[in-house]
Amino acid sequence: MVQDIFETPIEFLKGVGPRKAEILQKELNIFNFGGLIHHYPFRYVDRSKFYKAREVNEAMPYIQLRGHITNLQIIGEKRGQRLTALFKDETGMIELVWFKSIPWVKKFIDAKTEYIIFGKPNEFNGRINIVHPEIEPVPLEFSTLNSQLSIFSPVYNTSEKMKAQFLDSRAIGKLQKTLIALLPPNIPESIPENLITDLKLMKGLDALINIHIPTSNDNLKKAEFRLKFEELFFLQLELLKLKVNRKEINKGVVFSKIGDFFNNFYKQKLPFDLTNAQKKVLKEIRADMGSGKQMNRLLQGDVGSGKTLVALMSLLIALDNGFQACLMAPTELLVAQHFATLNKMLDGLGIKIAMLTGSNKTKKRREILEQLINGEIHIVVGTHALIEESVQFKNLGLVVIDEQHRFGVEQRSKLWHKSDIFPHVMVMTATPIPRTLAMTLYGDLDTSVIDELPPGRTPVTTVHRFDSNRLRVFGFMKEQIKEGRQVYVVYPLIDESETLDYKDLMDGFESISRAFPMPEYHVSIVHGRMKADVRDFEMQRFVKGETHIMVATTVIEVGVDIPNASVMVIESAERFGLSQLHQLRGRVGRGAKQSYCILMTSFKLSADAKTRIETMVRTTDGFEIAEIDMQLRGPGDIAGTQQSGITNLRLADITKDTQILNLARKAAQNILEHDPHLTNPSNKCLEDYFKIKRRVGSKWERIS
Ligand code: ADP
Ligand code: MG
């Protein structure tokens, strides 16, 4: 809802003033009326529900009581001073305690008045008390409560600093009421009228009123729906508008032909047939890159579905059209692996490939930079180092980003600007991400999905074993090794500086070395604290089949591809996230032989850990796993989402509000299809939205 009144500085609201305004700005980022009205309650108290003093126990969340307050007593000296009082109803008494605002409370309370008090019961010295309860006199019209008044009392987020300035939840509620009374009834809608009619949405003003002062449960639900819709709608509209603009403005280099690089690779090098899904996706990519518009595409596919190959063949199309291409990955290890894969698969085709990471020596780096500018290098594989200003190309035509949700929109766009005409961009996710999250994080991209695994794969068998069964697991590993297979044993090392995790890893390595002695067995170890060359050496021994067991941390998580390895043992599996477990499991099952994933855990598991383990045992479908992962963790916790619009959502939750999200996206799509520039009078409010957003820039979320 965009209106001048919402841009009024917050200090001018009656009851605020400069001091409180400063606190509201600092603590809640509220700068103006708009900021306040969009500071929604985080929950509601059912005001029809009162507890009795006798029922109260310390396990209860916030509760509401009704009775008298007596026996006010100040205890202690100046600094350690506190005020205590007794709350009484006909069933018993509860102690109330204040450490702050003592004079004010003392003045406010009198013994004759009946109060409604609200707070969280605690246990202290074996007795129940409530610290800093909110108190208010029972209102006069209270008897009619159930008929007309709001029975849901809003509860707002506040902080200690705010409470010290008397800005508690109740005070915020009061400010909201003051503000709502000022709002003109004819306040313009922020979304087009026909959308409101078609979707039977609550009017914007009614929604704002009802979110703060719900007049019924039904109206509260409708208000929530309307406001959630609005949030998601504008998020989608922005993303889709970005897409429309880009398609119009960003000319792309036209890759008009398939040439020798691609054809020779296809005829001479490709060791297998492409899956239908790979063919379909390649077709989509080709069409996109030949269209004259810049490609911006998200490539999704489960672990092992052959995304790398699709990327590689797309790179060849760029080369065939006389352009350079680059492949960017989040870790040095993965970059090294891509580099090795490309070199192997493209050997003999006359393609010059370089690797650029942060650890390149200066001389080598300078050489690479030179050859990128003069065009000698066809393909460069690298980490973030590729984004740096100093990296310039002769004619960059395609950027492939192999990521694990690690590069934000900003970073991506830096790559585009490395060429006069924007290069085509393809982003690959390491494991699938849920559709709703993809829509929100990558909503401005077109999407291709590889929904099929290459043939001849036997699904990995996954089991859960407790630590106490380790000897039997060792026995099983021995059987597999006897049959010529190789085994990974992975330890959690979430943070390289975690000394304890590191010790677990080394202890594990020792006990495995004892259980699998030389010369019969050979064991490798790889972790992030090793020097890169030692790590490579160990890795290579395993790749060549010289060692039977690879003890490792999650450095092997992404990308590593060794088809003969058929057993993945994950230690302390309860400590890994779902997508990490799925990614680790994806390291096996790459050959035709039956593969196994063994999840080792201690006996005691949290409910979430149990769900994760059970999910892994039950399914190998990465898309399903991604959904469950998001349900468990929430979208905000999934790495990389900080940079997205998700953080601006106040009410909507993309894990739960899937339907509203779909509705919002469809609505935004529909509008832009008919009116891409929002020039239609009925869409004027939308144009206003973007206008104001441009004007206010980054401060936008404060007034939206
Ligand atoms: P991811 O999608 O996880 O990156 P990769 O690209 O690493 O998967 O591919 C996994 C394995 O499958 C690799 O060994 C690759 O060579 C192989 N592969 C890819 N496409 C096919 C195919 N069409 N038929 C058989 N194997 C394939
Ligand atoms: Mg991969």
XYZ file of C-alpha atoms and ligand atoms in Angstrom:
732
model
C 0.000 0.000 0.000
C 1.709 3.080 -1.222
C 0.508 6.411 0.023
C 1.980 9.650 1.176
C 0.711 9.129 4.665
C 2.897 6.055 4.956
C 5.963 8.137 4.265
C 5.322 10.418 7.228
C 8.240 10.137 9.671
C 7.310 8.014 12.648
C 8.153 10.686 15.197
C 5.084 12.658 14.119
C 2.680 9.965 15.213
C 0.869 10.972 18.373
C 2.502 9.168 21.286
C 5.868 8.705 19.605
C 8.056 11.825 19.569
C 11.782 12.049 18.871
C 13.030 9.731 21.625
C 10.741 6.851 20.929
C 11.194 7.404 17.217
C 14.891 6.842 17.624
C 14.305 3.602 19.492
C 11.812 2.379 16.901
C 14.332 3.103 14.186
C 17.176 1.386 15.935
C 15.333 -1.612 17.260
C 12.737 -2.335 14.600
C 13.870 -0.434 11.542
C 10.662 1.554 11.668
C 11.218 4.972 10.116
C 7.773 6.054 9.085
C 4.071 5.283 9.346
C 4.403 2.627 6.680
C 7.101 0.884 8.666
C 4.858 0.765 11.711
C 1.752 -0.474 9.967
C 3.798 -3.307 8.445
C 5.190 -4.304 11.807
C 2.705 -7.111 12.257
C 1.883 -9.012 15.421
C 3.812 -12.270 15.614
C 0.910 -13.927 17.359
C -2.419 -13.258 19.043
C -3.727 -13.972 22.458
C -7.194 -15.338 22.605
C -8.712 -12.831 24.968
C -11.651 -14.976 25.686
C -9.327 -17.343 27.514
C -8.378 -16.613 31.121
C -6.400 -18.902 33.379
C -6.879 -19.203 37.102
C -3.947 -18.635 39.441
C -4.164 -22.203 40.689
C -3.808 -23.698 37.177
C -0.653 -21.833 36.299
C 2.650 -23.671 35.971
C 6.067 -22.713 34.660
C 5.708 -24.814 31.499
C 2.964 -22.577 30.145
C 3.697 -20.044 27.411
C 2.268 -16.549 27.768
C -1.006 -16.557 29.643
C -3.743 -14.172 30.619
C -5.123 -13.780 34.131
C -7.742 -11.539 35.654
C -7.740 -10.238 39.235
C -6.343 -7.739 41.712
C -2.809 -6.647 42.474
C -1.769 -5.968 46.073
C 1.169 -5.952 48.496
C 3.497 -3.768 46.454
C 6.947 -3.913 47.990
C 10.273 -2.475 47.000
C 13.094 -4.781 47.917
C 16.821 -4.070 47.932
C 18.969 -0.996 47.507
C 19.298 1.367 44.571
C 20.864 -0.818 41.918
C 19.619 -4.239 42.869
C 16.187 -2.839 43.547
C 13.093 -4.730 42.541
C 9.397 -4.301 42.967
C 7.244 -7.265 43.930
C 3.489 -7.528 44.164
C 0.889 -10.225 44.550
C -1.628 -11.051 41.914
C -4.794 -12.541 43.400
C -7.869 -14.156 42.017
C -10.424 -16.348 43.748
C -8.227 -19.443 43.362
C -4.851 -18.229 44.603
C -1.886 -15.894 44.312
C 1.086 -15.412 42.014
C 4.068 -13.176 42.621
C 4.770 -10.408 40.120
C 8.243 -8.922 39.796
C 9.663 -5.774 38.177
C 13.301 -4.824 37.938
C 12.727 -1.770 35.816
C 10.243 1.076 35.519
C 9.544 0.665 39.217
C 8.198 4.164 39.996
C 5.900 4.047 36.997
C 4.428 0.662 37.888
C 3.993 1.736 41.487
C 2.064 4.763 40.431
C -0.026 2.888 37.919
C -1.295 0.118 40.176
C -3.958 0.512 42.793
C -5.502 -2.180 44.913
C -9.127 -1.559 44.025
C -8.880 -1.913 40.268
C -9.354 -5.225 38.573
C -6.584 -5.939 36.049
C -5.917 -8.182 33.151
C -2.348 -9.332 33.373
C -0.399 -11.044 30.723
C 2.999 -12.730 30.906
C 5.145 -15.815 30.977
C 5.095 -17.849 34.212
C 8.520 -18.839 35.598
C 9.608 -20.895 38.557
C 11.810 -19.157 41.105
C 12.830 -20.730 44.418
C 10.070 -23.271 44.057
C 7.378 -20.640 43.488
C 5.658 -19.419 40.368
C 6.208 -15.808 39.440
C 5.789 -13.553 36.417
C 8.490 -11.035 35.612
C 7.481 -7.779 33.939
C 3.895 -8.747 33.178
C 1.852 -6.537 30.945
C -0.997 -5.107 32.916
C -4.084 -3.206 31.989
C -7.280 -2.395 33.815
C -10.230 -4.510 32.775
C -11.920 -2.317 30.193
C -15.434 -1.115 30.803
C -16.915 -2.658 27.749
C -15.403 -5.946 28.793
C -18.717 -7.666 29.321
C -19.505 -7.399 25.655
C -16.142 -8.781 24.710
C -17.379 -11.834 22.943
C -19.907 -10.062 20.831
C -18.191 -7.138 19.114
C -14.696 -6.401 20.256
C -11.613 -8.046 18.925
C -11.140 -11.228 20.866
C -7.621 -11.635 19.545
C -5.162 -9.364 21.159
C -2.065 -8.773 19.050
C 1.368 -9.515 20.460
C 4.274 -7.606 18.936
C 7.979 -8.220 18.971
C 9.697 -5.829 21.311
C 13.129 -5.661 22.913
C 14.423 -4.844 26.374
C 15.533 -1.423 25.159
C 12.053 -0.729 23.884
C 10.416 -1.805 27.102
C 12.715 0.521 29.020
C 11.108 3.331 27.018
C 7.623 1.971 27.669
C 7.392 0.551 24.197
C 6.076 -2.851 25.120
C 3.745 -4.920 23.009
C 0.723 -3.163 24.374
C 2.158 0.260 23.619
C 2.887 -0.792 20.058
C -0.685 -1.984 19.789
C -1.845 1.407 20.935
C 0.298 3.188 18.358
C -1.160 0.954 15.686
C -4.641 1.959 16.744
C -3.701 5.626 16.644
C -2.273 5.195 13.181
C -5.191 3.181 11.878
C -7.549 5.937 12.991
C -5.615 8.352 10.778
C -5.845 6.273 7.628
C -8.256 7.728 5.074
C -10.976 5.274 4.097
C -10.310 5.786 0.399
C -6.690 4.754 0.595
C -5.668 3.493 -2.866
C -5.118 -0.183 -3.417
C -1.575 -1.429 -3.970
C -2.655 -4.194 -6.310
C -5.018 -3.921 -9.274
C -8.733 -3.926 -8.497
C -9.534 -6.738 -10.892
C -7.061 -8.982 -9.117
C -8.763 -8.221 -5.827
C -12.149 -9.053 -7.304
C -11.025 -12.165 -9.156
C -9.231 -13.655 -6.186
C -11.805 -12.422 -3.688
C -9.092 -10.758 -1.665
C -9.819 -8.597 1.334
C -9.383 -4.886 0.654
C -5.959 -3.563 1.527
C -7.110 -1.208 4.236
C -9.347 -3.833 5.822
C -6.472 -6.254 5.802
C -4.208 -3.804 7.619
C -6.890 -3.120 10.186
C -7.678 -6.756 10.735
C -4.095 -7.877 11.010
C -3.685 -5.512 13.964
C -7.192 -5.536 15.375
C -8.902 -8.681 14.154
C -12.655 -8.463 14.420
C -13.116 -12.191 13.979
C -11.097 -15.278 13.321
C -12.410 -15.348 9.796
C -11.370 -11.775 9.126
C -7.942 -12.428 10.585
C -7.471 -15.333 8.190
C -8.598 -13.201 5.259
C -6.292 -10.368 6.277
C -3.360 -12.749 6.518
C -4.176 -14.214 3.139
C -4.373 -10.807 1.493
C -1.116 -9.562 3.025
C 0.777 -12.766 2.306
C -0.476 -12.652 -1.243
C 0.662 -9.077 -1.605
C 4.174 -9.878 -0.362
C 4.591 -12.843 -2.646
C 2.965 -11.086 -5.564
C 5.389 -8.170 -5.477
C 8.348 -10.479 -5.037
C 7.304 -12.456 -8.092
C 6.420 -9.353 -10.044
C 9.898 -8.000 -9.445
C 11.631 -11.204 -10.449
C 9.504 -11.632 -13.534
C 9.889 -8.002 -14.475
C 13.637 -8.463 -14.264
C 13.246 -11.332 -16.659
C 11.074 -9.350 -19.075
C 13.479 -6.430 -19.050
C 16.461 -8.630 -19.539
C 14.871 -10.407 -22.425
C 14.119 -7.111 -24.070
C 17.276 -5.249 -23.319
C 20.004 -7.801 -22.918
C 20.950 -8.831 -26.373
C 22.638 -12.189 -26.310
C 25.280 -13.429 -28.609
C 23.644 -15.655 -31.182
C 25.000 -19.157 -31.207
C 23.678 -20.065 -34.598
C 25.510 -23.255 -35.338
C 26.730 -26.550 -34.075
C 30.276 -27.058 -35.282
C 33.280 -29.335 -35.096
C 33.937 -29.137 -31.389
C 30.477 -30.335 -30.543
C 30.210 -32.841 -33.360
C 33.625 -34.361 -32.848
C 32.980 -34.729 -29.173
C 29.626 -36.304 -29.874
C 30.992 -38.730 -32.426
C 34.387 -39.573 -30.998
C 34.308 -38.961 -27.307
C 30.889 -39.487 -25.822
C 31.099 -42.940 -24.251
C 27.352 -43.448 -23.938
C 24.011 -42.294 -25.297
C 22.519 -39.199 -23.770
C 19.438 -39.799 -21.691
C 16.208 -38.398 -23.074
C 16.186 -35.866 -20.292
C 19.675 -34.688 -21.224
C 18.637 -34.391 -24.864
C 15.537 -32.423 -23.960
C 17.485 -30.027 -21.780
C 20.224 -29.541 -24.358
C 17.565 -28.674 -26.878
C 16.147 -26.044 -24.534
C 19.600 -24.605 -23.997
C 20.392 -24.540 -27.703
C 17.158 -22.785 -28.537
C 17.837 -20.235 -25.832
C 21.386 -19.529 -26.912
C 20.361 -19.190 -30.529
C 17.506 -16.798 -29.880
C 19.480 -13.564 -29.875
C 18.466 -12.943 -26.285
C 20.626 -13.537 -23.299
C 20.062 -16.958 -21.786
C 19.472 -17.074 -18.037
C 18.714 -20.618 -17.161
C 18.600 -22.751 -14.072
C 19.525 -26.381 -14.597
C 18.154 -28.681 -11.964
C 18.811 -32.380 -11.715
C 19.346 -34.990 -9.084
C 22.792 -36.098 -7.980
C 24.294 -38.230 -10.730
C 21.781 -37.208 -13.379
C 24.588 -35.995 -15.642
C 24.459 -32.243 -15.329
C 28.193 -31.905 -15.880
C 27.915 -33.460 -19.302
C 25.130 -31.107 -20.294
C 27.246 -28.195 -19.118
C 30.235 -29.444 -21.046
C 28.305 -29.816 -24.275
C 26.872 -26.329 -23.843
C 30.410 -24.998 -23.482
C 31.282 -26.656 -26.780
C 28.448 -24.847 -28.539
C 29.958 -21.546 -27.374
C 33.335 -22.599 -28.736
C 31.795 -23.664 -32.040
C 30.509 -20.146 -32.462
C 33.901 -18.631 -31.856
C 33.369 -17.664 -28.221
C 35.109 -18.422 -24.963
C 33.312 -20.070 -22.074
C 33.792 -20.399 -18.352
C 32.727 -22.805 -15.676
C 32.569 -21.613 -12.111
C 32.355 -23.819 -9.013
C 32.230 -23.081 -5.282
C 35.313 -24.962 -4.040
C 38.855 -25.500 -5.261
C 38.428 -29.234 -5.033
C 35.422 -29.165 -7.274
C 37.146 -26.842 -9.692
C 40.077 -29.235 -9.843
C 37.730 -32.093 -10.499
C 35.882 -30.241 -13.277
C 39.227 -29.304 -14.769
C 40.310 -32.940 -14.769
C 36.985 -34.109 -16.228
C 37.079 -31.540 -19.013
C 40.676 -32.358 -19.858
C 39.900 -36.029 -19.995
C 36.691 -35.778 -21.977
C 37.912 -33.137 -24.405
C 41.375 -34.589 -24.920
C 42.542 -34.445 -28.529
C 39.913 -31.978 -29.704
C 42.337 -29.053 -29.744
C 40.685 -27.179 -26.907
C 42.767 -25.147 -24.481
C 41.452 -25.289 -20.941
C 42.782 -23.350 -17.959
C 42.132 -23.420 -14.252
C 41.967 -20.224 -12.210
C 41.617 -20.216 -8.428
C 42.769 -18.079 -5.530
C 45.836 -20.241 -5.064
C 47.283 -19.695 -8.511
C 50.882 -18.490 -8.364
C 51.351 -14.930 -9.619
C 53.313 -15.855 -12.696
C 50.918 -18.558 -13.785
C 48.002 -16.276 -13.057
C 49.408 -13.498 -15.182
C 49.893 -15.941 -18.008
C 46.301 -17.153 -17.771
C 44.931 -13.617 -17.653
C 46.888 -12.766 -20.774
C 45.669 -15.802 -22.637
C 42.095 -15.059 -21.662
C 42.387 -11.617 -23.202
C 44.103 -12.712 -26.361
C 41.696 -15.578 -26.758
C 44.177 -18.439 -26.610
C 42.246 -20.080 -23.796
C 38.912 -21.524 -24.868
C 37.540 -22.610 -21.530
C 38.461 -21.486 -18.037
C 37.358 -23.321 -14.925
C 37.551 -21.490 -11.634
C 36.270 -20.392 -8.259
C 35.082 -16.931 -7.193
C 38.449 -15.766 -8.471
C 36.772 -15.524 -11.880
C 34.565 -12.677 -10.727
C 37.497 -10.382 -9.991
C 37.851 -7.238 -11.992
C 41.258 -8.254 -13.331
C 39.820 -11.248 -15.129
C 38.941 -10.095 -18.637
C 38.035 -12.086 -21.692
C 38.461 -11.637 -25.402
C 34.904 -12.720 -26.049
C 33.097 -14.537 -23.304
C 29.984 -16.237 -24.645
C 28.781 -18.563 -21.907
C 29.082 -18.791 -18.148
C 28.131 -21.985 -16.359
C 27.850 -21.760 -12.600
C 27.967 -25.063 -10.770
C 26.839 -24.064 -7.365
C 25.426 -25.201 -4.167
C 23.247 -22.165 -3.726
C 26.389 -20.222 -2.983
C 26.412 -17.394 -5.455
C 23.853 -14.653 -5.058
C 22.109 -12.697 -7.790
C 24.629 -9.876 -7.337
C 27.622 -12.101 -7.872
C 26.047 -13.738 -10.856
C 25.480 -10.396 -12.488
C 29.138 -9.472 -12.113
C 29.976 -12.205 -14.553
C 27.579 -10.913 -17.155
C 29.382 -7.669 -17.315
C 32.579 -9.237 -18.499
C 31.561 -8.780 -22.085
C 29.962 -6.023 -24.161
C 27.143 -8.277 -25.081
C 26.102 -10.192 -22.006
C 27.220 -13.814 -22.088
C 24.653 -16.547 -21.660
C 24.353 -17.785 -18.109
C 23.460 -21.208 -16.813
C 23.228 -22.012 -13.121
C 23.326 -25.625 -11.955
C 22.282 -26.697 -8.498
C 24.224 -29.500 -6.800
C 21.105 -31.182 -5.499
C 17.554 -30.325 -6.404
C 15.979 -27.450 -4.568
C 12.262 -27.281 -3.823
C 10.108 -25.720 -6.477
C 8.867 -22.926 -4.258
C 12.386 -22.044 -3.216
C 13.582 -22.132 -6.810
C 10.727 -19.833 -7.735
C 11.802 -17.365 -5.099
C 15.574 -17.612 -5.378
C 15.779 -18.091 -9.107
C 12.387 -16.788 -10.138
C 13.990 -14.583 -12.772
C 15.534 -17.545 -14.581
C 14.095 -20.055 -17.003
C 14.290 -23.579 -15.722
C 15.392 -26.881 -17.196
C 15.041 -30.103 -15.266
C 16.873 -33.372 -15.854
C 14.284 -35.725 -14.437
C 15.875 -39.032 -15.295
C 19.029 -40.887 -14.244
C 21.290 -42.571 -16.804
C 20.284 -46.181 -17.408
C 21.882 -49.119 -15.667
C 22.046 -47.509 -12.261
C 20.951 -49.665 -9.371
C 19.420 -47.538 -6.657
C 21.607 -47.230 -3.577
C 20.472 -49.314 -0.614
C 20.472 -47.170 2.501
C 20.502 -48.489 6.055
C 20.704 -46.986 9.512
C 23.084 -48.525 12.071
C 23.923 -47.503 15.607
C 27.517 -46.930 16.634
C 27.430 -50.110 18.702
C 27.214 -52.098 15.457
C 30.421 -50.751 14.032
C 32.223 -54.119 14.006
C 29.502 -55.623 11.829
C 29.769 -52.660 9.512
C 33.529 -53.236 9.285
C 32.781 -56.861 8.420
C 30.509 -55.757 5.611
C 33.133 -53.357 4.312
C 35.612 -56.253 4.181
C 33.207 -58.342 2.108
C 32.749 -55.522 -0.356
C 36.457 -54.878 -0.621
C 36.979 -58.580 -1.291
C 34.652 -58.205 -4.246
C 36.852 -55.440 -5.578
C 34.830 -52.459 -4.412
C 36.027 -49.327 -2.634
C 34.578 -47.643 0.429
C 34.158 -44.075 1.674
C 33.980 -43.344 5.377
C 32.912 -39.750 5.978
C 33.194 -37.778 9.196
C 31.483 -34.503 9.952
C 33.800 -31.579 9.924
C 31.463 -28.747 9.585
C 34.012 -26.095 10.337
C 37.679 -26.622 9.567
C 38.651 -24.973 12.817
C 36.666 -27.416 14.930
C 39.405 -29.208 16.827
C 37.021 -31.747 18.302
C 35.685 -32.832 14.933
C 39.220 -33.092 13.708
C 40.086 -35.388 16.587
C 37.080 -37.602 15.778
C 38.316 -37.880 12.243
C 41.850 -38.843 13.269
C 40.595 -41.310 15.894
C 38.348 -42.848 13.287
C 41.203 -43.075 10.834
C 43.330 -44.853 13.429
C 40.710 -47.379 14.357
C 39.996 -48.097 10.699
C 43.712 -48.493 10.009
C 43.851 -51.002 12.871
C 40.805 -52.927 11.687
C 42.041 -52.872 8.081
C 45.781 -53.492 8.428
C 48.430 -53.310 5.749
C 49.512 -54.933 3.560
C 46.140 -56.469 2.888
C 44.322 -53.132 3.011
C 45.253 -49.593 2.087
C 43.523 -46.613 3.590
C 43.572 -43.012 2.345
C 42.647 -39.920 4.262
C 41.575 -36.542 2.913
C 40.589 -33.425 4.818
C 40.673 -29.683 4.471
C 43.672 -29.122 6.725
C 45.966 -31.043 4.415
C 48.185 -29.297 1.935
C 46.530 -29.317 -1.469
C 49.233 -31.446 -3.098
C 49.124 -34.103 -0.361
C 45.352 -34.161 -0.625
C 45.484 -34.548 -4.385
C 47.995 -37.362 -4.032
C 45.756 -39.245 -1.590
C 42.724 -38.583 -3.743
C 44.504 -39.872 -6.805
C 45.517 -43.078 -5.018
C 41.871 -43.742 -4.318
C 40.773 -42.748 -7.812
C 43.298 -45.187 -9.294
C 42.089 -47.946 -7.018
C 45.327 -48.190 -5.056
C 43.564 -47.690 -1.752
C 40.442 -49.494 -0.569
C 39.072 -47.045 1.903
C 38.850 -43.291 1.755
C 38.452 -41.689 5.157
C 37.339 -38.150 4.555
C 35.460 -35.104 5.679
C 32.798 -33.422 3.637
C 35.436 -32.097 1.264
C 34.329 -34.987 -0.915
C 30.729 -33.942 -0.603
C 30.179 -32.343 -3.946
C 30.929 -33.669 -7.355
C 33.509 -36.403 -6.789
C 32.952 -39.209 -9.266
C 34.501 -42.647 -8.702
C 32.265 -45.384 -10.113
C 34.077 -48.275 -8.390
C 33.328 -46.906 -4.931
C 30.163 -48.662 -3.842
C 29.926 -48.159 -0.092
C 29.407 -44.864 1.691
C 29.630 -45.000 5.462
C 28.585 -41.730 7.101
C 29.707 -41.339 10.707
C 27.607 -39.199 13.083
C 25.046 -38.995 10.322
C 22.679 -37.198 12.678
C 24.880 -34.129 12.437
C 24.492 -33.711 8.696
C 21.705 -31.863 6.934
C 19.469 -33.762 4.544
C 20.774 -32.310 1.323
C 24.316 -32.951 2.505
C 23.487 -36.592 3.240
C 21.857 -36.933 -0.146
C 24.833 -35.344 -1.855
C 27.208 -37.677 0.010
C 25.145 -40.696 -0.900
C 25.326 -39.542 -4.501
C 29.053 -40.344 -4.442
C 28.159 -44.058 -4.672
C 25.804 -45.841 -7.009
C 27.663 -44.449 -10.002
C 28.524 -47.847 -11.468
C 26.261 -50.756 -12.341
C 27.006 -52.670 -9.106
C 24.703 -52.556 -6.102
C 25.832 -49.762 -3.808
C 25.230 -49.102 -0.129
C 24.940 -46.109 2.114
C 25.299 -46.788 5.823
C 24.194 -44.062 8.201
C 25.904 -44.446 11.572
C 24.424 -42.605 14.525
C 24.459 -42.666 18.288
C 21.479 -44.128 20.036
C 19.872 -40.867 21.082
C 18.416 -38.845 18.235
C 16.440 -35.639 18.133
C 13.089 -35.715 16.375
C 14.470 -33.817 13.395
C 17.516 -36.081 13.135
C 15.220 -39.076 13.186
C 13.163 -37.631 10.340
C 16.311 -36.975 8.330
C 17.634 -40.511 8.781
C 14.250 -42.082 8.073
C 13.833 -39.994 4.947
C 17.232 -41.091 3.657
C 16.439 -44.747 4.289
C 13.030 -44.451 2.647
C 13.764 -42.560 -0.567
C 16.489 -41.693 -3.051
C 14.425 -39.058 -4.831
C 16.372 -35.808 -4.523
C 13.336 -33.657 -5.293
C 11.362 -35.220 -2.474
C 14.312 -34.970 -0.109
C 14.693 -31.299 -0.952
C 11.085 -30.638 0.029
C 11.466 -32.372 3.369
C 14.746 -30.579 3.987
C 13.069 -27.245 3.521
C 10.162 -28.215 5.789
C 12.642 -29.116 8.514
C 14.996 -26.201 8.212
C 12.817 -23.443 6.882
C 13.787 -21.527 3.763
C 15.709 -18.856 5.605
C 18.246 -21.334 6.878
C 19.153 -22.720 3.541
C 22.518 -21.248 2.709
C 22.544 -18.338 0.351
C 18.976 -17.246 0.814
C 20.074 -14.188 2.784
C 20.585 -12.337 -0.436
C 17.159 -13.052 -1.777
C 13.773 -11.477 -1.360
C 12.855 -14.171 1.141
C 14.266 -12.074 3.947
C 11.761 -9.324 3.161
C 8.804 -11.582 3.690
C 7.093 -10.720 6.936
C 4.035 -12.910 6.919
C 4.437 -15.291 4.031
C 6.418 -18.481 4.469
C 7.246 -20.211 1.229
C 7.389 -23.630 2.899
C 3.821 -23.305 4.082
C 2.173 -20.842 1.752
C 2.803 -22.793 -1.406
C -0.682 -22.221 -2.750
C -0.558 -18.487 -2.265
C 2.879 -18.415 -3.870
C 1.599 -20.232 -6.946
C -1.361 -17.925 -7.129
C 0.861 -14.873 -6.791
C 3.278 -16.028 -9.458
C 0.484 -16.802 -11.862
C -1.095 -13.433 -11.257
C 2.198 -11.630 -11.828
C 2.874 -13.661 -14.957
C -0.550 -12.938 -16.298
C -0.214 -9.211 -15.781
C 3.201 -8.984 -17.415
C 2.069 -11.088 -20.331
C -0.630 -8.583 -21.212
C 1.140 -5.469 -20.065
C 4.918 -5.989 -19.887
C 5.644 -2.337 -19.138
C 2.754 -1.817 -16.755
C 1.443 1.101 -18.788
C -2.158 -0.011 -18.644
C -4.141 2.365 -16.366
C -5.429 -0.537 -14.296
C -1.826 -1.382 -13.461
C -0.857 2.111 -12.459
C -0.531 1.092 -8.825
C 2.114 -1.413 -9.835
C 4.056 1.125 -11.782
C 3.896 3.380 -8.721
C 5.330 0.580 -6.662
C 8.403 0.343 -8.874
C 8.710 4.101 -9.105
C 8.796 4.492 -5.357
C 11.112 1.557 -5.040
C 13.578 3.160 -7.435
C 13.346 6.414 -5.563
C 13.834 4.980 -2.122
C 16.341 2.401 -3.254
C 17.567 0.096 -0.560
C 15.374 1.674 2.068
C 12.460 0.182 0.257
C 11.509 -2.523 2.649
C 10.863 0.086 5.259
C 8.031 1.628 3.372
C 6.628 -1.168 1.281
P 25.726 -34.611 -11.541
O 24.438 -34.300 -12.192
O 25.570 -35.058 -10.131
O 26.743 -33.524 -11.690
P 27.536 -36.050 -13.162
O 27.503 -35.101 -14.268
O 28.710 -36.072 -12.268
O 26.236 -35.894 -12.299
O 27.312 -37.491 -13.785
C 27.343 -38.640 -13.014
C 27.944 -39.788 -13.766
O 27.076 -40.224 -14.797
C 29.259 -39.459 -14.448
O 30.131 -40.558 -14.275
C 28.881 -39.295 -15.907
O 29.947 -39.610 -16.747
C 27.755 -40.295 -16.034
N 26.800 -40.008 -17.083
C 26.344 -38.788 -17.442
N 25.449 -38.895 -18.442
C 25.334 -40.200 -18.720
C 24.564 -40.978 -19.666
N 23.737 -40.386 -20.522
N 24.699 -42.313 -19.660
C 25.537 -42.912 -18.805
N 26.279 -42.258 -17.897
C 26.194 -40.930 -17.845
Mg 27.948 -32.447 -10.434
